[in-house]
PDB file of C-alpha atoms in Angstrom:
ATOM      1  CA  MET A  28       0.355  -0.217  -0.364  1.00  0.00           C
ATOM      2  CA  SER A  29       1.137   2.986  -1.126  1.00  0.00           C
ATOM      3  CA  ASP A  30      -0.164   7.004   0.418  1.00  0.00           C
ATOM      4  CA  GLY A  31      -1.522   8.225  -2.769  1.00  0.00           C
ATOM      5  CA  GLY A  32      -1.317  12.467  -1.565  1.00  0.00           C
ATOM      6  CA  ASP A  33      -4.514  14.027  -0.497  1.00  0.00           C
ATOM      7  CA  LEU A  34      -7.619  12.636  -1.553  1.00  0.00           C
ATOM      8  CA  SER A  35      -9.476  15.000  -3.883  1.00  0.00           C
ATOM      9  CA  PHE A  36     -12.092  12.813  -5.817  1.00  0.00           C
ATOM     10  CA  ILE A  37     -13.608   9.272  -5.556  1.00  0.00           C
ATOM     11  CA  LEU A  38     -16.959   7.434  -6.234  1.00  0.00           C
ATOM     12  CA  GLY A  39     -18.485  11.171  -7.988  1.00  0.00           C
ATOM     13  CA  ILE A  40     -17.822  12.685  -4.566  1.00  0.00           C
ATOM     14  CA  ARG A  41     -15.337  16.115  -4.286  1.00  0.00           C
ATOM     15  CA  ILE A  42     -13.349  16.122  -1.365  1.00  0.00           C
ATOM     16  CA  ARG A  43     -11.976  19.565  -0.282  1.00  0.00           C
ATOM     17  CA  LYS A  44      -9.493  20.333   2.047  1.00  0.00           C
ATOM     18  CA  MET A  45      -9.814  23.488   3.843  1.00  0.00           C
ATOM     19  CA  ASP A  46      -7.943  27.153   5.247  1.00  0.00           C
ATOM     20  CA  ASP A  47      -8.884  25.732   8.665  1.00  0.00           C
ATOM     21  CA  GLY A  48      -8.078  22.005   7.880  1.00  0.00           C
ATOM     22  CA  SER A  49     -11.617  20.238   8.032  1.00  0.00           C
ATOM     23  CA  ARG A  50     -13.020  18.305   4.593  1.00  0.00           C
ATOM     24  CA  THR A  51     -16.566  18.639   3.335  1.00  0.00           C
ATOM     25  CA  MET A  52     -17.528  16.542   0.787  1.00  0.00           C
ATOM     26  CA  ASP A  53     -19.857  16.942  -1.703  1.00  0.00           C
ATOM     27  CA  GLN A  54     -21.431  15.611  -5.249  1.00  0.00           C
ATOM     28  CA  ARG A  55     -21.930  18.919  -7.182  1.00  0.00           C
ATOM     29  CA  HIS A  56     -20.300  17.264  -9.934  1.00  0.00           C
ATOM     30  CA  TYR A  57     -23.421  14.666  -9.940  1.00  0.00           C
ATOM     31  CA  ALA A  58     -26.115  16.583  -9.234  1.00  0.00           C
ATOM     32  CA  GLU A  59     -25.295  18.758 -12.282  1.00  0.00           C
ATOM     33  CA  GLN A  60     -25.420  15.330 -14.171  1.00  0.00           C
ATOM     34  CA  THR A  61     -28.156  14.697 -12.988  1.00  0.00           C
ATOM     35  CA  LEU A  62     -30.606  18.108 -13.905  1.00  0.00           C
ATOM     36  CA  ILE A  63     -28.322  17.918 -16.809  1.00  0.00           C
ATOM     37  CA  HIS A  64     -29.369  14.534 -17.195  1.00  0.00           C
ATOM     38  CA  PHE A  65     -33.918  15.460 -16.613  1.00  0.00           C
ATOM     39  CA  GLY A  66     -33.117  18.271 -18.734  1.00  0.00           C
ATOM     40  CA  MET A  67     -33.442  21.132 -15.004  1.00  0.00           C
ATOM     41  CA  MET A  68     -30.265  22.840 -15.116  1.00  0.00           C
ATOM     42  CA  ASP A  69     -32.225  26.160 -15.576  1.00  0.00           C
ATOM     43  CA  ALA A  70     -35.019  24.992 -12.957  1.00  0.00           C
ATOM     44  CA  ASN A  71     -35.774  27.706 -10.090  1.00  0.00           C
ATOM     45  CA  HIS A  72     -34.535  27.084  -6.859  1.00  0.00           C
ATOM     46  CA  VAL A  73     -36.859  26.441  -4.201  1.00  0.00           C
ATOM     47  CA  SER A  74     -36.176  26.488  -0.482  1.00  0.00           C
ATOM     48  CA  THR A  75     -37.643  23.264   0.931  1.00  0.00           C
ATOM     49  CA  LEU A  76     -37.620  19.656  -0.157  1.00  0.00           C
ATOM     50  CA  VAL A  77     -41.361  18.556   0.127  1.00  0.00           C
ATOM     51  CA  GLU A  78     -44.377  20.976   0.564  1.00  0.00           C
ATOM     52  CA  GLN A  79     -46.695  20.739   3.774  1.00  0.00           C
ATOM     53  CA  GLY A  80     -48.570  18.546   3.160  1.00  0.00           C
ATOM     54  CA  ALA A  81     -47.006  16.007   0.973  1.00  0.00           C
ATOM     55  CA  LEU A  82     -47.820  12.428   1.879  1.00  0.00           C
ATOM     56  CA  GLU A  83     -51.695  13.256   1.902  1.00  0.00           C
ATOM     57  CA  ALA A  84     -51.303  14.973  -1.421  1.00  0.00           C
ATOM     58  CA  MET A  85     -49.743  12.214  -2.889  1.00  0.00           C
ATOM     59  CA  LYS A  86     -52.267   9.718  -1.994  1.00  0.00           C
ATOM     60  CA  ILE A  87     -54.423  10.979  -4.138  1.00  0.00           C
ATOM     61  CA  ASN A  88     -55.082   9.017  -7.647  1.00  0.00           C
ATOM     62  CA  ASP A  89     -53.588  10.838 -11.010  1.00  0.00           C
ATOM     63  CA  GLU A  90     -52.253  10.105 -13.981  1.00  0.00           C
ATOM     64  CA  ALA A  91     -49.811   7.468 -14.308  1.00  0.00           C
ATOM     65  CA  CYS A  92     -45.887   9.219 -14.786  1.00  0.00           C
ATOM     66  CA  ASP A  93     -43.201   7.428 -16.983  1.00  0.00           C
ATOM     67  CA  ALA A  94     -42.441   4.525 -13.940  1.00  0.00           C
ATOM     68  CA  GLY A  95     -38.555   3.620 -15.253  1.00  0.00           C
ATOM     69  CA  ARG A  96     -37.858   8.206 -15.322  1.00  0.00           C
ATOM     70  CA  TYR A  97     -38.847   8.676 -12.186  1.00  0.00           C
ATOM     71  CA  ALA A  98     -37.672   5.529 -10.631  1.00  0.00           C
ATOM     72  CA  GLU A  99     -34.536   6.725 -12.284  1.00  0.00           C
ATOM     73  CA  ALA A 100     -34.508   9.939 -10.785  1.00  0.00           C
ATOM     74  CA  VAL A 101     -36.016   8.322  -7.153  1.00  0.00           C
ATOM     75  CA  GLY A 102     -32.570   6.679  -6.993  1.00  0.00           C
ATOM     76  CA  SER A 103     -30.064   9.095  -7.981  1.00  0.00           C
ATOM     77  CA  ILE A 104     -31.680  11.657  -5.001  1.00  0.00           C
ATOM     78  CA  MET A 105     -31.093   8.264  -2.647  1.00  0.00           C
ATOM     79  CA  TRP A 106     -27.349   7.901  -4.212  1.00  0.00           C
ATOM     80  CA  MET A 107     -26.799  11.799  -3.198  1.00  0.00           C
ATOM     81  CA  ALA A 108     -28.395  10.993   0.128  1.00  0.00           C
ATOM     82  CA  THR A 109     -26.568   8.515   1.179  1.00  0.00           C
ATOM     83  CA  MET A 110     -23.372   9.991   0.333  1.00  0.00           C
ATOM     84  CA  THR A 111     -23.238  13.357   1.390  1.00  0.00           C
ATOM     85  CA  ARG A 112     -26.286  14.387   1.504  1.00  0.00           C
ATOM     86  CA  PRO A 113     -28.478  13.877   4.332  1.00  0.00           C
ATOM     87  CA  ASP A 114     -31.014  16.258   4.076  1.00  0.00           C
ATOM     88  CA  LEU A 115     -32.395  15.094   1.103  1.00  0.00           C
ATOM     89  CA  ALA A 116     -32.884  11.721   3.204  1.00  0.00           C
ATOM     90  CA  PHE A 117     -36.486  12.116   4.229  1.00  0.00           C
ATOM     91  CA  ALA A 118     -37.169  13.249   0.329  1.00  0.00           C
ATOM     92  CA  ALA A 119     -35.932  10.340  -1.230  1.00  0.00           C
ATOM     93  CA  ALA A 120     -37.251   7.888   1.261  1.00  0.00           C
ATOM     94  CA  LEU A 121     -40.777   9.685   0.982  1.00  0.00           C
ATOM     95  CA  LEU A 122     -39.953   9.368  -2.844  1.00  0.00           C
ATOM     96  CA  ALA A 123     -39.936   5.925  -2.370  1.00  0.00           C
ATOM     97  CA  ARG A 124     -42.268   5.169  -2.308  1.00  0.00           C
ATOM     98  CA  PHE A 125     -44.195   5.464  -4.692  1.00  0.00           C
ATOM     99  CA  THR A 126     -41.874   3.794  -7.082  1.00  0.00           C
ATOM    100  CA  SER A 127     -43.925   0.703  -8.520  1.00  0.00           C
ATOM    101  CA  ALA A 128     -46.804   3.076  -9.504  1.00  0.00           C
ATOM    102  CA  PRO A 129     -46.004   6.617  -9.461  1.00  0.00           C
ATOM    103  CA  THR A 130     -48.240   9.449 -10.679  1.00  0.00           C
ATOM    104  CA  ASN A 131     -47.734  13.162 -11.690  1.00  0.00           C
ATOM    105  CA  ARG A 132     -48.087  14.407  -8.340  1.00  0.00           C
ATOM    106  CA  HIS A 133     -45.306  11.879  -7.933  1.00  0.00           C
ATOM    107  CA  TRP A 134     -43.217  13.338 -10.759  1.00  0.00           C
ATOM    108  CA  GLY A 135     -43.706  16.601  -9.858  1.00  0.00           C
ATOM    109  CA  ALA A 136     -42.834  15.744  -6.220  1.00  0.00           C
ATOM    110  CA  ALA A 137     -39.095  14.770  -7.466  1.00  0.00           C
ATOM    111  CA  LYS A 138     -38.990  16.826  -9.194  1.00  0.00           C
ATOM    112  CA  ARG A 139     -39.025  19.629  -6.671  1.00  0.00           C
ATOM    113  CA  ALA A 140     -36.755  17.861  -5.429  1.00  0.00           C
ATOM    114  CA  LEU A 141     -34.716  18.643  -8.155  1.00  0.00           C
ATOM    115  CA  HIS A 142     -35.397  21.823  -8.099  1.00  0.00           C
ATOM    116  CA  TYR A 143     -34.355  22.291  -4.304  1.00  0.00           C
ATOM    117  CA  ILE A 144     -30.682  20.387  -5.809  1.00  0.00           C
ATOM    118  CA  LYS A 145     -30.478  22.397  -8.506  1.00  0.00           C
ATOM    119  CA  GLY A 146     -29.784  26.048  -4.633  1.00  0.00           C
ATOM    120  CA  THR A 147     -27.260  23.472  -2.508  1.00  0.00           C
ATOM    121  CA  MET A 148     -25.066  21.745  -4.951  1.00  0.00           C
ATOM    122  CA  ASP A 149     -22.361  22.581  -3.138  1.00  0.00           C
ATOM    123  CA  HIS A 150     -24.493  21.206   0.575  1.00  0.00           C
ATOM    124  CA  GLY A 151     -22.476  18.579   1.692  1.00  0.00           C
ATOM    125  CA  ILE A 152     -20.441  17.010   4.746  1.00  0.00           C
ATOM    126  CA  CYS A 153     -17.843  18.997   6.445  1.00  0.00           C
ATOM    127  CA  PHE A 154     -15.459  16.499   8.408  1.00  0.00           C
ATOM    128  CA  ARG A 155     -13.634  19.666  10.661  1.00  0.00           C
ATOM    129  CA  ALA A 156     -10.599  18.962  12.379  1.00  0.00           C
ATOM    130  CA  GLN A 157      -9.893  18.937  16.047  1.00  0.00           C
ATOM    131  CA  GLY A 158      -5.907  18.744  16.359  1.00  0.00           C
ATOM    132  CA  PRO A 159      -2.901  18.044  14.046  1.00  0.00           C
ATOM    133  CA  GLY A 160      -4.887  14.656  13.571  1.00  0.00           C
ATOM    134  CA  LYS A 161      -5.390  13.337   9.875  1.00  0.00           C
ATOM    135  CA  ILE A 162      -8.213  10.647   8.289  1.00  0.00           C
ATOM    136  CA  THR A 163      -6.661   7.587   7.249  1.00  0.00           C
ATOM    137  CA  ALA A 164      -8.743   4.687   5.870  1.00  0.00           C
ATOM    138  CA  PHE A 165      -8.474   1.694   5.279  1.00  0.00           C
ATOM    139  CA  CYS A 166     -10.133  -0.928   2.780  1.00  0.00           C
ATOM    140  CA  ASN A 167     -10.277  -4.707   2.933  1.00  0.00           C
ATOM    141  CA  ALA A 168     -13.373  -6.463   1.121  1.00  0.00           C
ATOM    142  CA  ASP A 169     -12.453  -9.851   2.942  1.00  0.00           C
ATOM    143  CA  TRP A 170     -12.985  -8.227   6.259  1.00  0.00           C
ATOM    144  CA  ALA A 171     -15.691 -10.017   7.635  1.00  0.00           C
ATOM    145  CA  GLY A 172     -13.884 -13.235   7.166  1.00  0.00           C
ATOM    146  CA  CYS A 173     -10.583 -13.031   9.056  1.00  0.00           C
ATOM    147  CA  HIS A 174     -11.006 -16.073  11.411  1.00  0.00           C
ATOM    148  CA  GLN A 175      -9.373 -14.637  14.143  1.00  0.00           C
ATOM    149  CA  THR A 176     -10.888 -11.928  14.455  1.00  0.00           C
ATOM    150  CA  ARG A 177     -14.961 -12.887  13.979  1.00  0.00           C
ATOM    151  CA  ALA A 178     -14.511 -16.366  15.442  1.00  0.00           C
TER     152      ALA A 178
END
């Protein structure tokens, strides 16, 4: 194993070292590509992810939308939520409830989430520096297979 220097990009996640020693992780590039894919790069920003009463409104029957496209949007939002955007988690979980039979109302809610993402592309996770420590990570694909530590 060798030291490759400071990590700046991995799995579509940008990692930046700040002047105060903290590290930030965001998915700006992925968010941009998602917005381009859904034709929403010019979308207006909304300040909230989910409208008040959205769950009740989403239960009302409506015309079906393209289920594949809806699932793509939900998957993209979920990827950001699980990697660097915990603020998207509630909306992602709410939208995921309807992937088996999405309607235009559900698609509208997914688009609202994309509008929110448009204005918050640089949001992410910040790890604050507390002293001279450094982040070190190791990975072993068969970690659970170690019989000495997993007996």
